[in-house]
Coordinates of C-alpha atoms and ligand atoms in Angstrom, one line a residue:
M1 CA 325.1 145.8 -24.6
K2 CA 321.9 144.6 -25.9
R3 CA 318.8 147.0 -26.9
A4 CA 315.5 146.4 -26.3
L5 CA 312.3 148.2 -27.2
I6 CA 308.9 147.2 -25.1
T7 CA 305.4 148.8 -26.3
G8 CA 303.2 149.2 -23.4
V9 CA 306.2 150.1 -21.2
T10 CA 303.7 152.1 -19.1
G11 CA 301.9 149.3 -18.0
Q12 CA 302.0 146.2 -15.4
D13 CA 304.0 143.1 -17.4
G14 CA 305.7 146.3 -19.1
S15 CA 307.0 148.2 -15.8
Y16 CA 308.2 145.1 -14.2
L17 CA 310.0 143.5 -18.0
A18 CA 311.6 147.3 -17.9
E19 CA 313.2 146.9 -14.4
F20 CA 313.9 143.0 -15.0
L21 CA 315.8 144.2 -18.3
L22 CA 317.6 146.8 -16.8
E23 CA 318.9 144.8 -14.1
K24 CA 320.6 141.9 -16.7
G25 CA 322.3 145.1 -18.6
Y26 CA 320.2 146.4 -21.3
E27 CA 319.8 149.6 -23.2
V28 CA 315.5 149.6 -22.7
H29 CA 313.7 151.9 -24.9
G30 CA 309.9 152.3 -23.5
V31 CA 307.3 153.5 -26.0
I32 CA 304.1 156.1 -23.4
R33 CA 301.0 157.6 -24.6
R34 CA 300.7 161.3 -25.0
S35 CA 297.8 161.0 -22.1
S36 CA 296.0 164.6 -20.3
S37 CA 296.9 163.2 -16.9
Y38 CA 300.1 161.6 -15.6
N39 CA 300.7 157.6 -16.8
Q40 CA 304.0 156.5 -15.9
E41 CA 303.1 155.7 -12.1
R42 CA 304.5 152.1 -12.1
L43 CA 307.6 154.1 -14.0
E44 CA 308.6 155.4 -10.1
D45 CA 310.9 153.1 -9.0
I46 CA 313.0 153.5 -13.1
L47 CA 312.2 156.9 -13.3
D48 CA 313.2 158.2 -9.4
D49 CA 317.2 157.9 -8.9
E50 CA 317.5 157.5 -5.3
A51 CA 314.2 154.6 -5.6
A52 CA 316.1 153.1 -8.6
G53 CA 319.6 152.3 -7.0
A54 CA 322.8 151.3 -8.4
L55 CA 321.8 148.2 -10.2
L56 CA 318.9 149.8 -12.1
S57 CA 320.8 152.5 -13.5
N58 CA 318.1 155.0 -15.3
Q59 CA 320.9 156.6 -17.9
N60 CA 320.1 153.3 -19.3
F61 CA 316.2 153.9 -20.1
H62 CA 314.7 155.8 -22.2
L63 CA 311.0 157.1 -23.2
H64 CA 309.7 157.6 -26.5
Y65 CA 305.8 159.3 -27.2
G66 CA 304.3 156.5 -30.0
D67 CA 301.1 154.6 -30.5
V68 CA 301.2 151.3 -31.9
T69 CA 298.3 151.9 -34.6
D70 CA 300.4 154.7 -36.0
T71 CA 302.1 153.0 -38.8
S72 CA 305.0 155.8 -39.4
N73 CA 305.3 156.4 -35.2
V74 CA 306.2 152.7 -35.7
I75 CA 308.7 152.8 -38.4
R76 CA 309.8 155.9 -37.4
L77 CA 310.9 154.5 -33.6
M78 CA 312.4 150.8 -35.1
S79 CA 313.8 152.9 -37.1
E80 CA 315.8 154.8 -35.0
I81 CA 316.3 152.5 -31.6
R82 CA 317.6 149.0 -34.1
P83 CA 316.2 146.6 -31.4
D84 CA 317.8 143.3 -31.2
E85 CA 314.3 142.4 -28.6
L86 CA 311.3 143.6 -29.2
Y87 CA 308.5 143.1 -26.5
N88 CA 305.2 144.1 -28.3
L89 CA 302.5 143.9 -25.0
A90 CA 300.9 147.1 -25.8
A91 CA 296.8 146.5 -25.9
Q92 CA 293.3 147.3 -24.6
S93 CA 293.8 144.2 -22.3
H94 CA 290.4 144.5 -20.6
V95 CA 287.7 142.1 -22.0
R96 CA 285.1 143.6 -20.8
V97 CA 285.8 146.8 -22.2
S98 CA 286.8 145.0 -26.1
F99 CA 282.6 144.6 -26.2
D100 CA 282.3 148.4 -25.7
M101 CA 285.0 148.3 -28.0
P102 CA 285.6 145.7 -30.2
G103 CA 286.7 148.1 -34.0
Y104 CA 289.4 149.4 -31.5
T105 CA 290.6 147.1 -29.5
L106 CA 290.7 145.5 -33.2
D107 CA 293.1 148.4 -33.9
V108 CA 295.1 148.2 -30.9
D109 CA 296.1 144.1 -30.3
G110 CA 295.4 143.2 -34.3
K111 CA 296.3 145.5 -36.1
G112 CA 299.2 147.3 -33.9
T113 CA 301.2 143.6 -33.9
L114 CA 301.0 143.7 -37.9
N115 CA 302.8 147.5 -38.0
I116 CA 305.5 145.9 -35.7
L117 CA 306.0 143.2 -37.5
E118 CA 305.9 145.1 -41.0
A119 CA 308.6 147.7 -39.7
V120 CA 310.6 145.3 -38.8
R121 CA 310.4 143.6 -42.6
I122 CA 310.6 146.8 -44.3
L123 CA 313.7 148.4 -42.5
G124 CA 315.5 145.0 -43.1
L125 CA 315.7 144.0 -39.8
T126 CA 314.8 140.7 -39.3
D127 CA 318.0 139.4 -39.2
K128 CA 318.3 141.7 -35.7
T129 CA 315.0 141.8 -34.0
K130 CA 313.7 139.1 -32.0
V131 CA 310.1 139.8 -31.6
Y132 CA 307.7 138.8 -28.8
Q133 CA 304.3 138.9 -28.8
A134 CA 302.2 138.8 -26.2
S135 CA 299.6 136.7 -26.7
T136 CA 296.9 135.4 -24.5
S137 CA 295.1 132.3 -22.5
E138 CA 291.7 134.2 -24.3
L139 CA 292.4 132.2 -27.3
Y140 CA 291.4 128.9 -25.6
G141 CA 287.9 131.2 -24.4
K142 CA 285.2 128.5 -25.0
V143 CA 288.1 125.6 -24.3
Q144 CA 288.5 122.5 -26.5
E145 CA 290.9 120.7 -23.4
V146 CA 291.9 120.3 -20.5
P147 CA 294.7 121.1 -19.2
Q148 CA 295.2 124.3 -22.7
K149 CA 298.8 123.7 -24.1
E150 CA 299.9 124.2 -26.9
T151 CA 298.5 122.5 -29.3
T152 CA 294.7 122.8 -28.0
P153 CA 292.9 124.4 -30.8
F154 CA 291.4 128.3 -29.4
Y155 CA 287.9 129.2 -29.7
P156 CA 287.9 133.5 -28.3
R157 CA 285.0 134.4 -26.6
S158 CA 285.2 138.2 -27.3
P159 CA 286.4 140.9 -29.1
Y160 CA 289.6 140.7 -27.0
G161 CA 290.7 137.7 -28.0
V162 CA 289.4 137.7 -31.5
A163 CA 291.9 140.4 -31.8
K164 CA 295.1 138.8 -30.1
I165 CA 293.9 135.5 -32.5
Y166 CA 295.1 137.8 -35.1
G167 CA 297.9 139.2 -33.6
F168 CA 298.6 135.3 -32.8
W169 CA 298.2 133.8 -36.7
I170 CA 300.1 137.2 -38.0
T171 CA 303.1 136.6 -35.9
K172 CA 303.6 133.3 -37.2
N173 CA 303.2 133.9 -40.5
Y174 CA 306.4 136.9 -40.1
R175 CA 307.9 133.7 -38.4
E176 CA 307.8 131.4 -41.9
S177 CA 307.2 133.3 -44.4
Y178 CA 309.8 135.5 -43.9
N179 CA 312.1 133.6 -41.1
M180 CA 311.9 135.8 -38.2
F181 CA 312.6 135.3 -35.1
A182 CA 308.8 135.8 -34.0
V183 CA 307.4 134.6 -31.0
N184 CA 304.4 134.1 -28.9
G185 CA 304.1 133.8 -25.6
I186 CA 300.4 132.4 -24.6
L187 CA 300.7 134.0 -21.1
F188 CA 297.9 132.9 -19.0
N189 CA 296.2 135.3 -16.2
H190 CA 299.2 136.9 -14.2
E191 CA 298.1 139.8 -12.0
S192 CA 300.3 141.7 -8.8
E193 CA 300.3 145.2 -6.4
R194 CA 300.6 146.9 -10.0
R195 CA 297.6 145.4 -11.1
G196 CA 294.9 147.4 -12.9
E197 CA 291.9 148.5 -11.0
T198 CA 289.2 147.2 -12.6
F199 CA 290.8 143.5 -13.0
V200 CA 288.3 140.9 -10.5
T201 CA 291.9 140.6 -8.2
R202 CA 292.9 144.2 -7.6
K203 CA 289.4 145.4 -7.7
I204 CA 288.9 142.4 -4.7
S205 CA 292.0 143.4 -3.1
L206 CA 292.1 147.1 -2.6
A207 CA 288.1 146.3 -1.5
A208 CA 289.4 144.2 1.0
A209 CA 292.0 146.6 2.4
R210 CA 289.7 149.8 1.8
I211 CA 286.8 147.4 3.6
A212 CA 289.3 146.5 6.5
Q213 CA 290.2 150.6 7.1
G214 CA 286.1 151.4 7.4
K215 CA 286.9 153.7 3.7
Q216 CA 284.6 150.8 2.1
K217 CA 281.1 149.1 2.4
K218 CA 280.3 146.8 0.0
L219 CA 282.4 145.2 -3.1
S220 CA 279.9 144.3 -5.9
L221 CA 281.3 142.0 -8.5
G222 CA 280.5 139.6 -11.7
N223 CA 280.5 136.0 -12.3
L224 CA 282.0 134.6 -8.8
D225 CA 282.3 131.0 -10.1
S226 CA 284.9 132.3 -13.1
L227 CA 288.2 129.3 -12.7
R228 CA 291.5 131.3 -13.6
D229 CA 294.9 130.3 -13.5
W230 CA 296.8 132.9 -12.0
G231 CA 300.3 133.8 -11.1
Y232 CA 302.9 136.3 -9.9
A233 CA 303.7 139.3 -13.4
K234 CA 307.2 139.2 -11.9
D235 CA 307.6 136.0 -12.8
Y236 CA 305.7 136.0 -16.3
V237 CA 308.3 138.9 -17.5
E238 CA 311.4 136.4 -16.6
C239 CA 309.7 133.9 -19.5
M240 CA 309.1 136.3 -21.9
W241 CA 312.9 137.3 -21.7
L242 CA 313.9 133.3 -21.4
I243 CA 311.9 132.8 -24.6
L244 CA 313.7 135.5 -26.4
Q245 CA 316.5 134.0 -25.0
H246 CA 315.5 130.0 -26.6
D247 CA 317.6 129.6 -29.4
K248 CA 314.1 128.4 -31.7
P249 CA 312.1 130.8 -32.5
E250 CA 308.9 128.8 -31.0
D251 CA 305.7 130.0 -29.1
F252 CA 305.1 128.8 -25.4
V253 CA 301.7 128.3 -23.0
I254 CA 302.9 130.5 -19.9
A255 CA 301.2 129.4 -16.6
T256 CA 301.0 127.5 -13.2
G257 CA 298.8 125.0 -13.8
E258 CA 296.4 125.2 -10.7
M259 CA 293.1 127.1 -11.2
H260 CA 290.9 129.2 -8.3
T261 CA 287.5 130.6 -8.4
V262 CA 286.9 133.9 -8.0
R263 CA 285.5 133.1 -5.2
E264 CA 288.2 132.3 -3.6
F265 CA 290.7 134.9 -4.7
V266 CA 287.6 136.4 -2.4
E267 CA 287.9 134.3 0.6
L268 CA 291.9 134.2 0.7
A269 CA 292.1 138.1 0.3
F270 CA 289.5 139.8 3.2
N271 CA 291.7 136.6 5.2
H272 CA 294.7 138.6 4.8
V273 CA 292.7 141.3 6.4
G274 CA 290.9 139.4 9.7
I275 CA 287.5 138.8 7.9
E276 CA 285.7 135.8 7.7
I277 CA 283.5 135.1 4.8
E278 CA 280.1 133.1 4.8
W279 CA 278.1 132.9 1.5
T280 CA 274.8 132.4 1.3
G281 CA 272.6 132.5 -2.2
K282 CA 272.5 131.6 -5.8
G283 CA 273.3 133.6 -8.9
V284 CA 272.8 137.4 -8.5
D285 CA 271.4 136.7 -5.0
E286 CA 274.1 135.6 -3.7
R287 CA 276.2 137.5 -0.9
G288 CA 278.9 137.2 0.5
I289 CA 278.9 138.5 4.7
N290 CA 281.5 139.3 7.3
K291 CA 280.8 136.1 9.6
A292 CA 282.0 138.1 12.4
T293 CA 279.4 141.2 12.2
G294 CA 277.0 139.7 9.9
D295 CA 277.1 142.1 7.1
V296 CA 277.0 142.1 3.4
L297 CA 280.4 142.4 2.5
V298 CA 280.4 141.1 -1.7
D299 CA 276.9 140.8 -3.7
V300 CA 276.5 140.6 -7.5
D301 CA 276.1 142.8 -9.7
P302 CA 274.9 141.8 -13.0
K303 CA 276.5 145.2 -14.8
F304 CA 280.0 142.8 -14.7
F305 CA 278.9 139.9 -16.5
R306 CA 280.2 140.0 -19.9
P307 CA 277.9 139.1 -23.1
T308 CA 280.2 135.6 -23.7
E309 CA 281.9 134.0 -21.0
V310 CA 285.1 132.1 -20.5
D311 CA 284.5 130.0 -18.3
Q312 CA 287.5 128.5 -16.9
L313 CA 291.4 128.3 -18.1
L314 CA 293.9 125.9 -16.9
G315 CA 297.3 125.9 -18.4
D316 CA 300.0 123.5 -19.0
P317 CA 303.3 124.6 -18.7
T318 CA 305.0 121.5 -19.3
K319 CA 307.2 123.2 -22.4
A320 CA 308.0 126.1 -20.4
R321 CA 308.7 124.6 -17.6
T322 CA 310.7 122.0 -19.6
L323 CA 313.0 123.7 -22.1
L324 CA 313.5 127.6 -21.1
G325 CA 314.1 126.2 -17.3
W326 CA 311.1 128.0 -15.7
N327 CA 309.2 127.5 -12.3
P328 CA 305.9 127.8 -12.4
T329 CA 305.1 127.5 -9.2
K330 CA 307.3 130.0 -8.1
T331 CA 304.7 132.5 -6.5
S332 CA 301.5 130.0 -4.7
F333 CA 298.2 131.2 -5.3
E334 CA 298.4 132.4 -1.7
E335 CA 301.8 134.2 -1.8
L336 CA 299.8 136.0 -4.9
V337 CA 296.9 137.1 -2.7
R338 CA 298.8 137.5 -0.1
I339 CA 301.8 140.0 -1.8
M340 CA 298.0 142.0 -3.3
V341 CA 296.6 142.5 -0.3
Q342 CA 299.3 143.3 1.7
A343 CA 300.8 146.2 -0.7
D344 CA 297.1 147.1 -0.9
M345 CA 296.5 147.8 2.7
K346 CA 299.5 150.1 3.0
K347 CA 298.2 152.5 -0.2
V348 CA 294.6 152.5 1.8
E349 CA 296.9 153.1 4.7
K350 CA 299.1 157.0 3.2
E351 CA 295.8 157.7 1.4
E352 CA 294.7 158.5 4.4
R353 CA 297.6 159.5 5.8
V354 CA 297.9 162.2 2.7
K355 CA 294.4 163.4 2.9
K356 CA 294.0 164.1 6.5
M357 CA 297.6 166.6 6.0
F358 CA 295.5 168.2 4.1
D359 CA 291.9 168.2 6.0
Ligands
LIG401 P1 297.9 146.6 -19.3 O1 298.3 147.0 -17.9 O2 296.7 147.4 -19.7 O3 299.0 147.8 -20.0 C1 298.6 147.9 -21.3 C2 299.5 148.7 -21.9 O4 299.8 149.1 -23.2 C3 299.4 150.1 -21.6 O5 300.8 150.8 -21.5 C4 299.1 151.0 -22.1 O6 299.4 152.4 -22.0 C5 299.8 150.2 -23.5 N1 299.3 150.5 -24.7 C6 297.6 150.5 -24.8 N2 297.2 151.0 -26.3 C7 298.2 151.8 -26.8 C8 298.5 151.9 -28.3 N3 297.5 151.8 -29.1 N4 299.7 152.0 -28.6 C9 300.9 151.7 -27.7 N5 300.5 151.4 -26.4 C10 299.7 151.5 -25.5 O7 298.3 145.4 -19.8 P2 299.2 144.6 -18.9 O8 298.0 143.6 -17.9 O9 300.7 144.6 -18.8 O10 299.2 143.2 -19.7 C11 300.0 143.1 -20.8 C12 300.1 142.7 -22.3 O11 300.4 140.8 -21.8 C13 298.9 142.7 -23.0 O12 299.1 143.0 -24.5 C14 298.0 141.7 -22.8 O13 296.6 141.7 -23.9 C15 298.6 140.5 -22.4 N6 298.6 139.5 -21.9 C16 297.9 140.2 -20.4 C17 297.7 139.1 -19.9 C18 297.2 140.0 -18.3 O14 296.9 138.1 -17.1 N7 297.8 140.6 -17.9 C19 297.8 137.8 -20.0 C20 298.4 137.9 -21.2 C21 298.1 138.2 -22.0 P3 298.8 153.4 -21.0 O15 299.0 153.0 -20.0 O16 298.4 154.3 -21.9 O17 297.2 153.1 -21.0
LIG402 O1 289.8 140.5 -13.8 P1 289.9 139.4 -15.3 O2 289.1 141.0 -15.5 O3 290.8 139.1 -16.8 P2 290.1 138.2 -17.6 O4 289.0 138.6 -18.4 O5 290.5 137.0 -17.1 O6 290.9 138.9 -18.4 C1 293.1 139.1 -17.9 O7 293.0 137.7 -18.4 C2 293.9 137.4 -19.4 C3 294.4 136.4 -19.6 O8 293.4 135.2 -19.7 C4 294.6 138.7 -20.3 F1 294.5 138.0 -22.0 C5 293.9 139.9 -20.5 O9 294.5 140.7 -21.3 C6 293.8 140.3 -18.8 O10 294.5 140.5 -18.6 O11 288.6 138.8 -15.3 C7 288.7 137.4 -15.1 C8 287.2 137.0 -14.3 C9 287.0 136.9 -15.2 O12 285.5 135.8 -15.8 C10 285.5 137.7 -14.8 O13 284.0 137.4 -15.9 O14 286.6 137.3 -13.3 C11 285.2 137.6 -14.2 N1 285.0 138.9 -12.7 C12 283.6 138.1 -11.9 N2 283.2 139.8 -11.1 C13 285.3 140.1 -13.2 C14 284.6 140.9 -11.8 N3 286.2 141.0 -13.8 C15 285.9 141.7 -13.9 N4 287.3 142.8 -14.1 N5 285.7 142.3 -12.4 C16 284.5 142.0 -12.1 O15 283.8 142.6 -10.9

């Protein structure tokens, strides 16, 4: 039985990856942070015996307290678990927040990655443990080429992107210096019903559901022109695993090869709840109007603008498709939006039922 260690297991990707690996028969260990409030919601399908079912036997799932910035903790966990595969997904992953907390973001996303690699080296696990580093399309930032591929030069535009560039290069450096199987997945944006609620796609899908059910009046957003290559997180965790199964340690771009504006995401999400959006005005005065009623449902609030923006991201997944046999278009953009809105419609309905029980 192969043993995997996932940092960031309570996050969107970590939770899907844990399920994926358990289904493949792995023994899965995850690192969770101590928190004063419950932080294991995304793991409930695994932790709940009934929901887990036969395939997802949670007997093979183990959680450990830890933090990638705590060097001694990382070394102790690594020496106890001695994983065959380590997926370093832990990060302060919000780009906007990284402008408010640049030092912290560097500690977690940069130094945290070094701590993982050093633990592998110090413990003599370089021949045993394969390391996957969660790199990002934010490295391309002010894009130097369209579409972006493995050879496109980096130009990060946020403290997050700059911290992640350290993670990228230190992973590559440990591969070259110590002959480790240490690789970067350069993943473009990927979303799901488990996406954090302050990322733009989830903010929109939740707002569409709440507005449709009369629980919210309006949605305020930042840059509507921003273009992103959005895929489905469930498809992307499969690729993380494929990268570690490849015969050679190499870095890969993971993307759909299609990009859409934030505005398009809004239109589609509201369409799914039966509302047609019509746009009026420009810049900060732009408004999304409910065509049927004339109500303003979307406006622009400059507080969501970033000091420096990444205007567009478009990935070229040819290498992953050719060498890993990965299908970048398994879930279409339209399907992704539908999945997210449907899940949020149910979530909002359920919240309302629970509220009524206690009224
Ligand atoms: P996410 O939902 O924000 O999850 C981040 C995870 O990291 C959470 O489990 C979080 O724990 C954990 N974490 C944060 N700081 C930590 C620390 N100091 N020590 C240990 N764990 C820590 O992010 P995601 O969307 O799943 O993304 C996973 C990884 O891929 C991240 O590294 C992200 O930067 C990268 N990435 C994401 C995308 C994307 O579009 N989703 C694209 C490219 C790269 P808590 O639950 O306790 O906060
Ligand atoms: O959803 P976002 O916050 O994601 P962003 O900044 O692209 O970062 C995500 O993807 C990266 C991969 O490229 C990951 F590495 C990173 O960890 C994270 O998962 O914003 C997307 C776009 C931006 O251009 C932003 O300015 O949407 C724009 N936007 C417009 N209004 C908004 C909003 N973003 C947020 N979060 N909230 C808004 O109200």
